[in-house]
Amino acid sequence: MPEELKHIVESLLFVSETPLTLQQLKSLLEEESTASIREALDALVDEYAGRDGGFVLKQVAGGYQFRTQGRYNTWIKRLLRPSAPRMSRAALETLAIIAYNQPIVRSDVEHIRGVDSGGVIRMLMERKLIRVLGRKEIPGRPLIYATTKYFLEVFELKDLKDLPTPREIEELSRSQVDEAPDLALSGKPTQPADHPDPSAPEADSPEIDFSDDEPETPYADRSEASPIEEPPPQAEEPGPAAD
């Protein structure tokens, strides 16, 4: 494997804010073979792991991304404390239920939690941690939820087979309520910057109706819309005067 190829792959990974897959790298490096690119990735993973520095190259969400070392979160948290997003225990609990039971509908989530979960589900969707797969073919056709690729990035998972155990989820919930998230090398938190901070109490969050009879489109219910005013009838033009 040419050393130059390894350096090119390294630079692409360095500037990317999201994990790059082998297929994406291949499309950028058309003249290189897939085997050579994979060899370069493996070499970089080993190189940064052996270096044991402030960051490593990890395989997450089906791609590769530079990540800061977890043991340095104390200092990273000092830098990001003013804007570090947090997740409530209720949000982590709901996310864990969806992750382990997906695909799942809201009523099943609420049956497990024992409380209404509409606001929490909305927040998880705003954070792009869960998504709507479709509707379940039962009476009412409720929405079906599942985790996203971004969920894998946040929790540094290759795929859903790497989900932590319930005990690890509980430990994570205790630590992440107050701690900053892990960072990509770009220095940006894994939480998208354009999303609102949902750390406020759930009762203060505006509710989105996730009921089973949710309309298919945002325009399905027009009961609150203003009526369309029709133009006033125009006066008929007088015909020619009779002789």
CSV table of C-alpha atoms in Angstrom, one decimal:
chain,number,residue,atom,x,y,z
A,1,MET,CA,0.0,0.0,0.0
A,2,PRO,CA,1.5,3.4,-1.0
A,3,GLU,CA,2.1,5.7,1.9
A,4,GLU,CA,0.6,8.5,-0.1
A,5,LEU,CA,-2.8,6.8,-0.3
A,6,LYS,CA,-2.8,6.4,3.5
A,7,HIS,CA,-2.1,10.2,3.9
A,8,ILE,CA,-4.9,11.0,1.4
A,9,VAL,CA,-7.4,8.9,3.3
A,10,GLU,CA,-6.2,10.4,6.6
A,11,SER,CA,-6.8,13.9,5.3
A,12,LEU,CA,-10.3,13.1,4.0
A,13,LEU,CA,-11.3,11.6,7.4
A,14,PHE,CA,-9.8,14.6,9.2
A,15,VAL,CA,-12.0,17.2,7.4
A,16,SER,CA,-15.2,15.1,7.3
A,17,GLU,CA,-17.7,16.0,10.1
A,18,THR,CA,-19.5,12.6,9.6
A,19,PRO,CA,-18.2,9.1,9.3
A,20,LEU,CA,-16.9,8.1,5.8
A,21,THR,CA,-17.8,4.7,4.5
A,22,LEU,CA,-15.5,2.5,2.4
A,23,GLN,CA,-17.9,3.1,-0.5
A,24,GLN,CA,-17.7,6.9,-0.1
A,25,LEU,CA,-13.9,6.8,0.0
A,26,LYS,CA,-13.9,4.6,-3.1
A,27,SER,CA,-16.0,7.2,-5.0
A,28,LEU,CA,-13.5,9.9,-4.1
A,29,LEU,CA,-10.5,7.8,-4.9
A,30,GLU,CA,-11.7,6.2,-8.2
A,31,GLU,CA,-8.2,5.3,-9.3
A,32,GLU,CA,-7.6,3.2,-6.2
A,33,SER,CA,-8.8,-0.3,-5.5
A,34,THR,CA,-11.2,-1.1,-2.7
A,35,ALA,CA,-8.7,-3.5,-1.2
A,36,SER,CA,-6.0,-0.7,-1.1
A,37,ILE,CA,-8.4,1.7,0.6
A,38,ARG,CA,-9.4,-0.8,3.2
A,39,GLU,CA,-5.7,-1.6,3.8
A,40,ALA,CA,-5.1,2.1,4.3
A,41,LEU,CA,-8.0,2.4,6.8
A,42,ASP,CA,-6.8,-0.6,8.8
A,43,ALA,CA,-3.3,0.9,8.9
A,44,LEU,CA,-4.6,4.2,10.2
A,45,VAL,CA,-6.8,2.5,12.8
A,46,ASP,CA,-3.7,0.6,14.1
A,47,GLU,CA,-1.5,3.6,13.9
A,48,TYR,CA,-3.7,5.9,16.0
A,49,ALA,CA,-4.5,3.1,18.5
A,50,GLY,CA,-0.8,2.4,19.0
A,51,ARG,CA,-0.1,6.1,19.4
A,52,ASP,CA,-2.6,6.3,22.3
A,53,GLY,CA,-3.0,10.0,21.9
A,54,GLY,CA,-5.8,12.4,22.3
A,55,PHE,CA,-7.9,10.9,19.5
A,56,VAL,CA,-8.3,7.6,17.7
A,57,LEU,CA,-9.8,6.4,14.4
A,58,LYS,CA,-13.0,4.4,15.1
A,59,GLN,CA,-15.5,2.5,13.0
A,60,VAL,CA,-18.9,3.9,13.7
A,61,ALA,CA,-22.3,3.8,11.9
A,62,GLY,CA,-20.8,1.8,9.1
A,63,GLY,CA,-18.0,4.3,8.4
A,64,TYR,CA,-14.8,5.7,9.9
A,65,GLN,CA,-14.3,8.8,12.0
A,66,PHE,CA,-11.7,10.4,14.2
A,67,ARG,CA,-13.0,10.6,17.8
A,68,THR,CA,-11.6,12.1,21.0
A,69,GLN,CA,-10.5,9.7,23.7
A,70,GLY,CA,-13.2,9.2,26.4
A,71,ARG,CA,-10.7,9.6,29.2
A,72,TYR,CA,-10.2,13.3,28.3
A,73,ASN,CA,-13.9,14.2,28.6
A,74,THR,CA,-13.3,16.1,31.8
A,75,TRP,CA,-11.2,18.7,30.0
A,76,ILE,CA,-13.3,18.7,26.9
A,77,LYS,CA,-16.4,19.3,29.1
A,78,ARG,CA,-14.7,22.5,30.4
A,79,LEU,CA,-14.4,23.8,26.9
A,80,LEU,CA,-18.0,22.9,25.8
A,81,ARG,CA,-19.8,23.5,29.1
A,82,PRO,CA,-21.6,26.6,27.9
A,83,SER,CA,-23.4,24.8,25.1
A,84,ALA,CA,-23.0,21.1,26.0
A,85,PRO,CA,-26.4,19.5,25.3
A,86,ARG,CA,-27.8,17.1,27.8
A,87,MET,CA,-30.3,14.3,27.7
A,88,SER,CA,-32.7,13.7,30.5
A,89,ARG,CA,-33.1,10.3,32.2
A,90,ALA,CA,-36.6,10.0,30.6
A,91,ALA,CA,-35.1,10.6,27.1
A,92,LEU,CA,-32.4,8.0,27.6
A,93,GLU,CA,-34.9,5.5,29.0
A,94,THR,CA,-37.2,6.1,26.0
A,95,LEU,CA,-34.3,5.8,23.6
A,96,ALA,CA,-33.2,2.5,25.1
A,97,ILE,CA,-36.8,1.1,24.9
A,98,ILE,CA,-37.0,2.0,21.2
A,99,ALA,CA,-33.4,0.7,20.5
A,100,TYR,CA,-34.0,-2.7,22.0
A,101,ASN,CA,-37.6,-3.2,20.8
A,102,GLN,CA,-37.6,-1.6,17.4
A,103,PRO,CA,-39.6,-1.4,15.3
A,104,ILE,CA,-42.0,-0.1,17.9
A,105,VAL,CA,-45.1,2.1,18.2
A,106,ARG,CA,-45.7,4.8,20.7
A,107,SER,CA,-48.4,2.9,22.7
A,108,ASP,CA,-45.9,0.1,23.3
A,109,VAL,CA,-43.3,2.6,24.5
A,110,GLU,CA,-45.8,4.1,26.9
A,111,HIS,CA,-46.9,0.7,28.1
A,112,ILE,CA,-43.3,-0.1,29.1
A,113,ARG,CA,-42.6,3.3,30.6
A,114,GLY,CA,-46.0,3.7,32.2
A,115,VAL,CA,-46.3,7.4,31.3
A,116,ASP,CA,-47.1,9.5,28.2
A,117,SER,CA,-44.1,9.7,26.0
A,118,GLY,CA,-45.2,12.1,23.2
A,119,GLY,CA,-42.9,14.9,24.2
A,120,VAL,CA,-39.9,12.7,24.7
A,121,ILE,CA,-40.4,11.0,21.3
A,122,ARG,CA,-40.6,14.4,19.6
A,123,MET,CA,-37.4,15.5,21.2
A,124,LEU,CA,-35.6,12.3,20.1
A,125,MET,CA,-36.8,12.9,16.6
A,126,GLU,CA,-35.6,16.5,16.7
A,127,ARG,CA,-32.2,15.2,17.7
A,128,LYS,CA,-32.3,12.7,14.8
A,129,LEU,CA,-31.8,9.8,17.1
A,130,ILE,CA,-35.1,8.1,16.0
A,131,ARG,CA,-37.1,8.1,12.8
A,132,VAL,CA,-40.5,7.0,11.5
A,133,LEU,CA,-40.4,3.8,9.5
A,134,GLY,CA,-44.0,3.9,8.4
A,135,ARG,CA,-47.4,2.8,9.9
A,136,LYS,CA,-48.3,-0.4,11.5
A,137,GLU,CA,-51.2,-2.2,9.7
A,138,ILE,CA,-53.5,-2.4,12.7
A,139,PRO,CA,-56.6,-0.3,13.6
A,140,GLY,CA,-55.6,3.3,13.8
A,141,ARG,CA,-52.4,2.6,11.8
A,142,PRO,CA,-50.0,4.1,14.4
A,143,LEU,CA,-46.5,5.3,13.5
A,144,ILE,CA,-43.6,2.9,13.8
A,145,TYR,CA,-40.3,4.2,15.3
A,146,ALA,CA,-36.7,3.0,15.0
A,147,THR,CA,-33.3,4.4,15.6
A,148,THR,CA,-31.2,6.2,13.0
A,149,LYS,CA,-27.7,6.0,11.6
A,150,TYR,CA,-27.0,9.1,13.6
A,151,PHE,CA,-27.9,7.1,16.8
A,152,LEU,CA,-25.1,4.7,15.9
A,153,GLU,CA,-22.7,7.7,15.5
A,154,VAL,CA,-23.6,9.2,18.9
A,155,PHE,CA,-23.1,5.9,20.7
A,156,GLU,CA,-20.1,4.8,18.6
A,157,LEU,CA,-21.7,1.6,17.4
A,158,LYS,CA,-20.8,-0.3,14.2
A,159,ASP,CA,-24.4,-1.5,13.9
A,160,LEU,CA,-27.3,-2.5,16.2
A,161,LYS,CA,-25.6,-5.8,17.1
A,162,ASP,CA,-23.2,-3.7,19.2
A,163,LEU,CA,-25.9,-2.3,21.4
A,164,PRO,CA,-24.8,-2.2,25.1
A,165,THR,CA,-26.4,-4.3,27.7
A,166,PRO,CA,-29.2,-2.9,29.9
A,167,ARG,CA,-26.7,-2.5,32.7
A,168,GLU,CA,-24.4,-0.4,30.5
A,169,ILE,CA,-27.4,1.7,29.4
A,170,GLU,CA,-28.1,2.4,33.1
A,171,GLU,CA,-24.5,3.4,33.7
A,172,LEU,CA,-24.6,5.6,30.6
A,173,SER,CA,-27.8,7.3,31.8
A,174,ARG,CA,-26.1,8.2,35.1
A,175,SER,CA,-23.1,9.7,33.4
A,176,GLN,CA,-24.6,11.4,30.3
A,177,VAL,CA,-27.2,13.4,32.2
A,178,ASP,CA,-24.5,15.8,33.3
A,179,GLU,CA,-21.6,15.1,31.0
A,180,ALA,CA,-20.7,16.4,27.5
A,181,PRO,CA,-21.0,14.0,24.6
A,182,ASP,CA,-18.0,12.5,22.9
A,183,LEU,CA,-16.6,14.6,20.1
A,184,ALA,CA,-15.6,14.1,16.6
A,185,LEU,CA,-12.1,15.4,15.8
A,186,SER,CA,-13.7,18.6,14.4
A,187,GLY,CA,-14.4,19.6,18.0
A,188,LYS,CA,-18.2,19.6,17.4
A,189,PRO,CA,-20.5,17.7,19.7
A,190,THR,CA,-22.3,14.8,18.2
A,191,GLN,CA,-25.5,16.6,18.8
A,192,PRO,CA,-26.4,18.8,15.7
A,193,ALA,CA,-25.9,22.4,16.5
A,194,ASP,CA,-29.1,23.6,14.9
A,195,HIS,CA,-31.3,21.6,17.2
A,196,PRO,CA,-32.8,23.2,20.4
A,197,ASP,CA,-31.5,22.1,23.8
A,198,PRO,CA,-34.2,19.7,25.1
A,199,SER,CA,-32.8,19.7,28.6
A,200,ALA,CA,-35.8,21.7,29.9
A,201,PRO,CA,-38.5,19.8,31.7
A,202,GLU,CA,-40.8,17.8,29.5
A,203,ALA,CA,-43.9,19.7,30.8
A,204,ASP,CA,-42.6,22.9,29.4
A,205,SER,CA,-42.0,21.5,25.9
A,206,PRO,CA,-44.8,22.0,23.3
A,207,GLU,CA,-46.5,18.7,22.6
A,208,ILE,CA,-46.8,17.2,19.1
A,209,ASP,CA,-49.7,14.9,18.7
A,210,PHE,CA,-48.5,11.5,17.9
A,211,SER,CA,-51.9,9.9,18.4
A,212,ASP,CA,-52.9,7.0,16.2
A,213,ASP,CA,-55.3,9.2,14.1
A,214,GLU,CA,-52.5,11.6,13.1
A,215,PRO,CA,-53.2,13.0,9.6
A,216,GLU,CA,-51.1,11.8,6.7
A,217,THR,CA,-50.1,15.3,5.7
A,218,PRO,CA,-49.9,18.6,7.6
A,219,TYR,CA,-52.7,19.9,5.5
A,220,ALA,CA,-55.2,17.2,6.3
A,221,ASP,CA,-57.0,19.2,8.9
A,222,ARG,CA,-58.0,22.6,7.7
A,223,SER,CA,-60.6,23.4,10.4
A,224,GLU,CA,-58.4,26.2,11.8
A,225,ALA,CA,-57.7,27.7,8.4
A,226,SER,CA,-59.2,31.0,7.3
A,227,PRO,CA,-61.9,30.6,4.6
A,228,ILE,CA,-60.9,31.7,1.1
A,229,GLU,CA,-62.8,34.8,0.2
A,230,GLU,CA,-64.4,34.7,-3.2
A,231,PRO,CA,-64.3,37.9,-5.2
A,232,PRO,CA,-67.5,40.0,-5.3
A,233,PRO,CA,-69.7,39.4,-8.3
A,234,GLN,CA,-69.2,41.8,-11.1
A,235,ALA,CA,-72.1,43.9,-12.3
A,236,GLU,CA,-73.3,42.9,-15.7
A,237,GLU,CA,-72.5,45.2,-18.5
A,238,PRO,CA,-75.6,46.9,-20.0
A,239,GLY,CA,-76.5,45.6,-23.4
A,240,PRO,CA,-77.1,47.9,-26.4
A,241,ALA,CA,-80.0,50.3,-26.0
A,242,ALA,CA,-83.2,49.1,-27.7
A,243,ASP,CA,-84.3,51.2,-30.6
